[in-house]
Amino acid sequence: MKEYKILTQKDKWFGGKFDPMKLEQALNSYAEEGWRVVATATASFPGFMSSNREELITILERDK
């Protein structure tokens, strides 16, 4: 059986501001807990003044 975790730019790791170094730290921390990255994607959300906002989504998996 597997369990999954979704990591987004709004996750507590980023404090509201995305930073690639913080993503690396988060992934390494989750890896220590047995999580591994199985997919990444970019989602587009409606933003301010009709422009879209892109957000990185990372899907993690581990054995339960």
PDB file of N, CA, C and O in Angstrom:
ATOM      1  N   MET A   1       0.838  -1.179   0.000  1.00  0.00           N
ATOM      2  CA  MET A   1       0.000   0.000   0.000  1.00  0.00           C
ATOM      3  C   MET A   1       0.887   1.247   0.000  1.00  0.00           C
ATOM      4  O   MET A   1       1.926   1.277   0.647  1.00  0.00           O
ATOM      5  N   LYS A   2       0.464   2.254  -0.729  1.00  0.00           N
ATOM      6  CA  LYS A   2       1.214   3.508  -0.856  1.00  0.00           C
ATOM      7  C   LYS A   2       0.433   4.654  -0.218  1.00  0.00           C
ATOM      8  O   LYS A   2      -0.779   4.607  -0.091  1.00  0.00           O
ATOM      9  N   GLU A   3       1.162   5.700   0.154  1.00  0.00           N
ATOM     10  CA  GLU A   3       0.516   6.941   0.554  1.00  0.00           C
ATOM     11  C   GLU A   3       1.190   8.070  -0.206  1.00  0.00           C
ATOM     12  O   GLU A   3       2.350   7.951  -0.628  1.00  0.00           O
ATOM     13  N   TYR A   4       0.457   9.164  -0.390  1.00  0.00           N
ATOM     14  CA  TYR A   4       0.926  10.257  -1.231  1.00  0.00           C
ATOM     15  C   TYR A   4       0.852  11.584  -0.492  1.00  0.00           C
ATOM     16  O   TYR A   4       0.023  11.773   0.388  1.00  0.00           O
ATOM     17  N   LYS A   5       1.731  12.497  -0.883  1.00  0.00           N
ATOM     18  CA  LYS A   5       1.766  13.843  -0.335  1.00  0.00           C
ATOM     19  C   LYS A   5       1.911  14.800  -1.512  1.00  0.00           C
ATOM     20  O   LYS A   5       2.662  14.535  -2.450  1.00  0.00           O
ATOM     21  N   ILE A   6       1.195  15.896  -1.463  1.00  0.00           N
ATOM     22  CA  ILE A   6       1.272  16.927  -2.492  1.00  0.00           C
ATOM     23  C   ILE A   6       2.033  18.120  -1.918  1.00  0.00           C
ATOM     24  O   ILE A   6       1.671  18.647  -0.865  1.00  0.00           O
ATOM     25  N   LEU A   7       3.073  18.538  -2.596  1.00  0.00           N
ATOM     26  CA  LEU A   7       3.883  19.683  -2.180  1.00  0.00           C
ATOM     27  C   LEU A   7       3.660  20.794  -3.199  1.00  0.00           C
ATOM     28  O   LEU A   7       3.869  20.584  -4.400  1.00  0.00           O
ATOM     29  N   THR A   8       3.215  21.961  -2.742  1.00  0.00           N
ATOM     30  CA  THR A   8       2.997  23.104  -3.632  1.00  0.00           C
ATOM     31  C   THR A   8       3.783  24.308  -3.121  1.00  0.00           C
ATOM     32  O   THR A   8       4.335  24.291  -2.021  1.00  0.00           O
ATOM     33  N   GLN A   9       3.781  25.354  -3.902  1.00  0.00           N
ATOM     34  CA  GLN A   9       4.474  26.581  -3.520  1.00  0.00           C
ATOM     35  C   GLN A   9       3.856  27.228  -2.289  1.00  0.00           C
ATOM     36  O   GLN A   9       4.478  28.075  -1.665  1.00  0.00           O
ATOM     37  N   LYS A  10       2.653  26.831  -1.928  1.00  0.00           N
ATOM     38  CA  LYS A  10       2.004  27.394  -0.746  1.00  0.00           C
ATOM     39  C   LYS A  10       2.274  26.560   0.499  1.00  0.00           C
ATOM     40  O   LYS A  10       1.775  26.856   1.572  1.00  0.00           O
ATOM     41  N   ASP A  11       3.096  25.530   0.357  1.00  0.00           N
ATOM     42  CA  ASP A  11       3.442  24.678   1.483  1.00  0.00           C
ATOM     43  C   ASP A  11       4.213  25.482   2.528  1.00  0.00           C
ATOM     44  O   ASP A  11       4.873  26.467   2.207  1.00  0.00           O
ATOM     45  N   LYS A  12       4.172  25.042   3.772  1.00  0.00           N
ATOM     46  CA  LYS A  12       4.843  25.733   4.884  1.00  0.00           C
ATOM     47  C   LYS A  12       6.338  25.942   4.641  1.00  0.00           C
ATOM     48  O   LYS A  12       6.923  26.882   5.150  1.00  0.00           O
ATOM     49  N   TRP A  13       6.947  25.077   3.833  1.00  0.00           N
ATOM     50  CA  TRP A  13       8.388  25.185   3.566  1.00  0.00           C
ATOM     51  C   TRP A  13       8.768  26.506   2.910  1.00  0.00           C
ATOM     52  O   TRP A  13       9.869  26.994   3.071  1.00  0.00           O
ATOM     53  N   PHE A  14       7.867  27.057   2.128  1.00  0.00           N
ATOM     54  CA  PHE A  14       8.215  28.227   1.325  1.00  0.00           C
ATOM     55  C   PHE A  14       7.813  29.548   1.959  1.00  0.00           C
ATOM     56  O   PHE A  14       8.202  30.604   1.483  1.00  0.00           O
ATOM     57  N   GLY A  15       7.010  29.509   3.001  1.00  0.00           N
ATOM     58  CA  GLY A  15       6.607  30.739   3.686  1.00  0.00           C
ATOM     59  C   GLY A  15       5.969  31.751   2.762  1.00  0.00           C
ATOM     60  O   GLY A  15       6.165  32.948   2.920  1.00  0.00           O
ATOM     61  N   GLY A  16       5.224  31.268   1.762  1.00  0.00           N
ATOM     62  CA  GLY A  16       4.540  32.167   0.840  1.00  0.00           C
ATOM     63  C   GLY A  16       5.390  32.649  -0.325  1.00  0.00           C
ATOM     64  O   GLY A  16       4.910  33.349  -1.195  1.00  0.00           O
ATOM     65  N   LYS A  17       6.673  32.282  -0.354  1.00  0.00           N
ATOM     66  CA  LYS A  17       7.559  32.739  -1.433  1.00  0.00           C
ATOM     67  C   LYS A  17       8.390  31.556  -1.922  1.00  0.00           C
ATOM     68  O   LYS A  17       9.215  31.017  -1.184  1.00  0.00           O
ATOM     69  N   PHE A  18       8.175  31.146  -3.163  1.00  0.00           N
ATOM     70  CA  PHE A  18       8.874  29.988  -3.712  1.00  0.00           C
ATOM     71  C   PHE A  18      10.354  30.285  -3.895  1.00  0.00           C
ATOM     72  O   PHE A  18      10.745  31.343  -4.359  1.00  0.00           O
ATOM     73  N   ASP A  19      11.186  29.304  -3.533  1.00  0.00           N
ATOM     74  CA  ASP A  19      12.633  29.405  -3.680  1.00  0.00           C
ATOM     75  C   ASP A  19      13.156  27.999  -4.008  1.00  0.00           C
ATOM     76  O   ASP A  19      12.903  27.063  -3.248  1.00  0.00           O
ATOM     77  N   PRO A  20      13.851  27.818  -5.144  1.00  0.00           N
ATOM     78  CA  PRO A  20      14.352  26.500  -5.518  1.00  0.00           C
ATOM     79  C   PRO A  20      15.217  25.842  -4.435  1.00  0.00           C
ATOM     80  O   PRO A  20      15.171  24.632  -4.250  1.00  0.00           O
ATOM     81  N   MET A  21      15.994  26.618  -3.709  1.00  0.00           N
ATOM     82  CA  MET A  21      16.816  26.055  -2.632  1.00  0.00           C
ATOM     83  C   MET A  21      15.939  25.497  -1.513  1.00  0.00           C
ATOM     84  O   MET A  21      16.250  24.455  -0.936  1.00  0.00           O
ATOM     85  N   LYS A  22      14.846  26.179  -1.215  1.00  0.00           N
ATOM     86  CA  LYS A  22      13.928  25.677  -0.189  1.00  0.00           C
ATOM     87  C   LYS A  22      13.228  24.415  -0.680  1.00  0.00           C
ATOM     88  O   LYS A  22      12.952  23.513   0.108  1.00  0.00           O
ATOM     89  N   LEU A  23      12.941  24.332  -1.979  1.00  0.00           N
ATOM     90  CA  LEU A  23      12.356  23.114  -2.539  1.00  0.00           C
ATOM     91  C   LEU A  23      13.323  21.958  -2.353  1.00  0.00           C
ATOM     92  O   LEU A  23      12.938  20.873  -1.921  1.00  0.00           O
ATOM     93  N   GLU A  24      14.580  22.183  -2.643  1.00  0.00           N
ATOM     94  CA  GLU A  24      15.591  21.142  -2.462  1.00  0.00           C
ATOM     95  C   GLU A  24      15.661  20.696  -0.998  1.00  0.00           C
ATOM     96  O   GLU A  24      15.705  19.498  -0.702  1.00  0.00           O
ATOM     97  N   GLN A  25      15.650  21.642  -0.071  1.00  0.00           N
ATOM     98  CA  GLN A  25      15.673  21.314   1.350  1.00  0.00           C
ATOM     99  C   GLN A  25      14.439  20.493   1.739  1.00  0.00           C
ATOM    100  O   GLN A  25      14.544  19.521   2.488  1.00  0.00           O
ATOM    101  N   ALA A  26      13.276  20.905   1.242  1.00  0.00           N
ATOM    102  CA  ALA A  26      12.035  20.191   1.548  1.00  0.00           C
ATOM    103  C   ALA A  26      12.095  18.767   1.022  1.00  0.00           C
ATOM    104  O   ALA A  26      11.767  17.814   1.737  1.00  0.00           O
ATOM    105  N   LEU A  27      12.533  18.589  -0.225  1.00  0.00           N
ATOM    106  CA  LEU A  27      12.603  17.254  -0.817  1.00  0.00           C
ATOM    107  C   LEU A  27      13.587  16.366  -0.059  1.00  0.00           C
ATOM    108  O   LEU A  27      13.305  15.190   0.188  1.00  0.00           O
ATOM    109  N   ASN A  28      14.722  16.925   0.337  1.00  0.00           N
ATOM    110  CA  ASN A  28      15.697  16.142   1.102  1.00  0.00           C
ATOM    111  C   ASN A  28      15.139  15.759   2.473  1.00  0.00           C
ATOM    112  O   ASN A  28      15.353  14.645   2.946  1.00  0.00           O
ATOM    113  N   SER A  29      14.417  16.661   3.088  1.00  0.00           N
ATOM    114  CA  SER A  29      13.810  16.371   4.386  1.00  0.00           C
ATOM    115  C   SER A  29      12.752  15.274   4.268  1.00  0.00           C
ATOM    116  O   SER A  29      12.727  14.334   5.079  1.00  0.00           O
ATOM    117  N   TYR A  30      11.899  15.383   3.258  1.00  0.00           N
ATOM    118  CA  TYR A  30      10.886  14.344   3.042  1.00  0.00           C
ATOM    119  C   TYR A  30      11.532  13.007   2.666  1.00  0.00           C
ATOM    120  O   TYR A  30      11.056  11.946   3.056  1.00  0.00           O
ATOM    121  N   ALA A  31      12.630  13.040   1.921  1.00  0.00           N
ATOM    122  CA  ALA A  31      13.327  11.800   1.548  1.00  0.00           C
ATOM    123  C   ALA A  31      13.818  11.065   2.788  1.00  0.00           C
ATOM    124  O   ALA A  31      13.775   9.836   2.843  1.00  0.00           O
ATOM    125  N   GLU A  32      14.253  11.811   3.809  1.00  0.00           N
ATOM    126  CA  GLU A  32      14.689  11.192   5.061  1.00  0.00           C
ATOM    127  C   GLU A  32      13.542  10.455   5.745  1.00  0.00           C
ATOM    128  O   GLU A  32      13.772   9.536   6.522  1.00  0.00           O
ATOM    129  N   GLU A  33      12.294  10.856   5.443  1.00  0.00           N
ATOM    130  CA  GLU A  33      11.112  10.215   6.009  1.00  0.00           C
ATOM    131  C   GLU A  33      10.576   9.105   5.100  1.00  0.00           C
ATOM    132  O   GLU A  33       9.505   8.560   5.343  1.00  0.00           O
ATOM    133  N   GLY A  34      11.311   8.817   4.021  1.00  0.00           N
ATOM    134  CA  GLY A  34      10.919   7.736   3.125  1.00  0.00           C
ATOM    135  C   GLY A  34      10.112   8.161   1.906  1.00  0.00           C
ATOM    136  O   GLY A  34       9.699   7.319   1.112  1.00  0.00           O
ATOM    137  N   TRP A  35       9.889   9.462   1.725  1.00  0.00           N
ATOM    138  CA  TRP A  35       9.141   9.959   0.561  1.00  0.00           C
ATOM    139  C   TRP A  35      10.059  10.031  -0.647  1.00  0.00           C
ATOM    140  O   TRP A  35      11.252  10.288  -0.525  1.00  0.00           O
ATOM    141  N   ARG A  36       9.485   9.830  -1.843  1.00  0.00           N
ATOM    142  CA  ARG A  36      10.224  10.027  -3.094  1.00  0.00           C
ATOM    143  C   ARG A  36       9.320  10.751  -4.080  1.00  0.00           C
ATOM    144  O   ARG A  36       8.101  10.618  -4.056  1.00  0.00           O
ATOM    145  N   VAL A  37       9.935  11.540  -4.948  1.00  0.00           N
ATOM    146  CA  VAL A  37       9.184  12.288  -5.961  1.00  0.00           C
ATOM    147  C   VAL A  37       8.752  11.316  -7.055  1.00  0.00           C
ATOM    148  O   VAL A  37       9.575  10.564  -7.582  1.00  0.00           O
ATOM    149  N   VAL A  38       7.454  11.333  -7.377  1.00  0.00           N
ATOM    150  CA  VAL A  38       6.967  10.483  -8.464  1.00  0.00           C
ATOM    151  C   VAL A  38       6.489  11.308  -9.654  1.00  0.00           C
ATOM    152  O   VAL A  38       6.394  10.790 -10.758  1.00  0.00           O
ATOM    153  N   ALA A  39       6.200  12.602  -9.430  1.00  0.00           N
ATOM    154  CA  ALA A  39       5.757  13.449 -10.539  1.00  0.00           C
ATOM    155  C   ALA A  39       5.833  14.916 -10.137  1.00  0.00           C
ATOM    156  O   ALA A  39       5.755  15.259  -8.955  1.00  0.00           O
ATOM    157  N   THR A  40       6.011  15.751 -11.140  1.00  0.00           N
ATOM    158  CA  THR A  40       5.900  17.200 -10.955  1.00  0.00           C
ATOM    159  C   THR A  40       5.072  17.736 -12.111  1.00  0.00           C
ATOM    160  O   THR A  40       5.058  17.161 -13.207  1.00  0.00           O
ATOM    161  N   ALA A  41       4.385  18.828 -11.847  1.00  0.00           N
ATOM    162  CA  ALA A  41       3.556  19.449 -12.885  1.00  0.00           C
ATOM    163  C   ALA A  41       3.434  20.939 -12.573  1.00  0.00           C
ATOM    164  O   ALA A  41       3.705  21.380 -11.456  1.00  0.00           O
ATOM    165  N   THR A  42       3.038  21.676 -13.562  1.00  0.00           N
ATOM    166  CA  THR A  42       2.742  23.088 -13.377  1.00  0.00           C
ATOM    167  C   THR A  42       1.258  23.282 -13.632  1.00  0.00           C
ATOM    168  O   THR A  42       0.748  22.879 -14.678  1.00  0.00           O
ATOM    169  N   ALA A  43       0.596  23.864 -12.656  1.00  0.00           N
ATOM    170  CA  ALA A  43      -0.837  24.138 -12.783  1.00  0.00           C
ATOM    171  C   ALA A  43      -1.023  25.635 -13.020  1.00  0.00           C
ATOM    172  O   ALA A  43      -0.266  26.455 -12.508  1.00  0.00           O
ATOM    173  N   SER A  44      -2.033  25.967 -13.796  1.00  0.00           N
ATOM    174  CA  SER A  44      -2.341  27.359 -14.095  1.00  0.00           C
ATOM    175  C   SER A  44      -3.640  27.743 -13.401  1.00  0.00           C
ATOM    176  O   SER A  44      -4.654  27.063 -13.563  1.00  0.00           O
ATOM    177  N   PHE A  45      -3.593  28.820 -12.617  1.00  0.00           N
ATOM    178  CA  PHE A  45      -4.755  29.296 -11.876  1.00  0.00           C
ATOM    179  C   PHE A  45      -5.065  30.728 -12.277  1.00  0.00           C
ATOM    180  O   PHE A  45      -4.157  31.497 -12.586  1.00  0.00           O
ATOM    181  N   PRO A  46      -6.352  31.100 -12.261  1.00  0.00           N
ATOM    182  CA  PRO A  46      -6.688  32.498 -12.550  1.00  0.00           C
ATOM    183  C   PRO A  46      -6.001  33.410 -11.533  1.00  0.00           C
ATOM    184  O   PRO A  46      -5.988  33.126 -10.342  1.00  0.00           O
ATOM    185  N   GLY A  47      -5.428  34.452 -12.041  1.00  0.00           N
ATOM    186  CA  GLY A  47      -4.723  35.390 -11.176  1.00  0.00           C
ATOM    187  C   GLY A  47      -5.376  36.759 -11.192  1.00  0.00           C
ATOM    188  O   GLY A  47      -6.481  36.945 -11.690  1.00  0.00           O
ATOM    189  N   PHE A  48      -4.681  37.707 -10.643  1.00  0.00           N
ATOM    190  CA  PHE A  48      -5.147  39.086 -10.560  1.00  0.00           C
ATOM    191  C   PHE A  48      -5.191  39.729 -11.944  1.00  0.00           C
ATOM    192  O   PHE A  48      -4.305  39.525 -12.754  1.00  0.00           O
ATOM    193  N   MET A  49      -6.219  40.472 -12.230  1.00  0.00           N
ATOM    194  CA  MET A  49      -6.371  41.217 -13.499  1.00  0.00           C
ATOM    195  C   MET A  49      -6.386  40.284 -14.710  1.00  0.00           C
ATOM    196  O   MET A  49      -5.790  40.560 -15.745  1.00  0.00           O
ATOM    197  N   SER A  50      -7.001  39.135 -14.593  1.00  0.00           N
ATOM    198  CA  SER A  50      -7.216  38.184 -15.681  1.00  0.00           C
ATOM    199  C   SER A  50      -5.969  37.447 -16.168  1.00  0.00           C
ATOM    200  O   SER A  50      -6.054  36.670 -17.096  1.00  0.00           O
ATOM    201  N   SER A  51      -4.829  37.689 -15.584  1.00  0.00           N
ATOM    202  CA  SER A  51      -3.644  36.920 -15.989  1.00  0.00           C
ATOM    203  C   SER A  51      -3.581  35.645 -15.150  1.00  0.00           C
ATOM    204  O   SER A  51      -4.011  35.618 -14.005  1.00  0.00           O
ATOM    205  N   ASN A  52      -3.061  34.592 -15.741  1.00  0.00           N
ATOM    206  CA  ASN A  52      -2.967  33.319 -15.032  1.00  0.00           C
ATOM    207  C   ASN A  52      -1.706  33.269 -14.186  1.00  0.00           C
ATOM    208  O   ASN A  52      -0.697  33.874 -14.513  1.00  0.00           O
ATOM    209  N   ARG A  53      -1.784  32.519 -13.116  1.00  0.00           N
ATOM    210  CA  ARG A  53      -0.666  32.322 -12.197  1.00  0.00           C
ATOM    211  C   ARG A  53      -0.247  30.858 -12.298  1.00  0.00           C
ATOM    212  O   ARG A  53      -1.068  29.961 -12.215  1.00  0.00           O
ATOM    213  N   GLU A  54       1.035  30.618 -12.495  1.00  0.00           N
ATOM    214  CA  GLU A  54       1.562  29.256 -12.590  1.00  0.00           C
ATOM    215  C   GLU A  54       2.036  28.803 -11.213  1.00  0.00           C
ATOM    216  O   GLU A  54       2.633  29.577 -10.479  1.00  0.00           O
ATOM    217  N   GLU A  55       1.758  27.544 -10.892  1.00  0.00           N
ATOM    218  CA  GLU A  55       2.194  27.004  -9.609  1.00  0.00           C
ATOM    219  C   GLU A  55       2.759  25.604  -9.798  1.00  0.00           C
ATOM    220  O   GLU A  55       2.161  24.770 -10.460  1.00  0.00           O
ATOM    221  N   LEU A  56       3.936  25.371  -9.211  1.00  0.00           N
ATOM    222  CA  LEU A  56       4.583  24.068  -9.271  1.00  0.00           C
ATOM    223  C   LEU A  56       3.927  23.130  -8.263  1.00  0.00           C
ATOM    224  O   LEU A  56       3.715  23.496  -7.107  1.00  0.00           O
ATOM    225  N   ILE A  57       3.628  21.921  -8.703  1.00  0.00           N
ATOM    226  CA  ILE A  57       3.056  20.888  -7.840  1.00  0.00           C
ATOM    227  C   ILE A  57       3.973  19.669  -7.929  1.00  0.00           C
ATOM    228  O   ILE A  57       4.325  19.226  -9.014  1.00  0.00           O
ATOM    229  N   THR A  58       4.369  19.148  -6.770  1.00  0.00           N
ATOM    230  CA  THR A  58       5.215  17.963  -6.700  1.00  0.00           C
ATOM    231  C   THR A  58       4.462  16.879  -5.937  1.00  0.00           C
ATOM    232  O   THR A  58       3.936  17.132  -4.862  1.00  0.00           O
ATOM    233  N   ILE A  59       4.415  15.684  -6.507  1.00  0.00           N
ATOM    234  CA  ILE A  59       3.722  14.565  -5.881  1.00  0.00           C
ATOM    235  C   ILE A  59       4.774  13.615  -5.315  1.00  0.00           C
ATOM    236  O   ILE A  59       5.675  13.176  -6.036  1.00  0.00           O
ATOM    237  N   LEU A  60       4.639  13.326  -4.021  1.00  0.00           N
ATOM    238  CA  LEU A  60       5.557  12.433  -3.322  1.00  0.00           C
ATOM    239  C   LEU A  60       4.822  11.140  -2.977  1.00  0.00           C
ATOM    240  O   LEU A  60       3.608  11.149  -2.757  1.00  0.00           O
ATOM    241  N   GLU A  61       5.577  10.044  -2.893  1.00  0.00           N
ATOM    242  CA  GLU A  61       5.011   8.733  -2.603  1.00  0.00           C
ATOM    243  C   GLU A  61       5.921   8.000  -1.632  1.00  0.00           C
ATOM    244  O   GLU A  61       7.147   8.168  -1.667  1.00  0.00           O
ATOM    245  N   ARG A  62       5.317   7.179  -0.771  1.00  0.00           N
ATOM    246  CA  ARG A  62       6.105   6.264   0.065  1.00  0.00           C
ATOM    247  C   ARG A  62       5.238   5.063   0.418  1.00  0.00           C
ATOM    248  O   ARG A  62       4.006   5.113   0.335  1.00  0.00           O
ATOM    249  N   ASP A  63       5.906   3.984   0.798  1.00  0.00           N
ATOM    250  CA  ASP A  63       5.186   2.799   1.253  1.00  0.00           C
ATOM    251  C   ASP A  63       4.612   3.080   2.632  1.00  0.00           C
ATOM    252  O   ASP A  63       5.276   3.703   3.471  1.00  0.00           O
ATOM    253  N   LYS A  64       3.415   2.621   2.835  1.00  0.00           N
ATOM    254  CA  LYS A  64       2.750   2.815   4.116  1.00  0.00           C
ATOM    255  C   LYS A  64       3.211   1.822   5.134  1.00  0.00           C
ATOM    256  O   LYS A  64       3.574   0.746   4.878  1.00  0.00           O
TER     257      LYS A  64
END
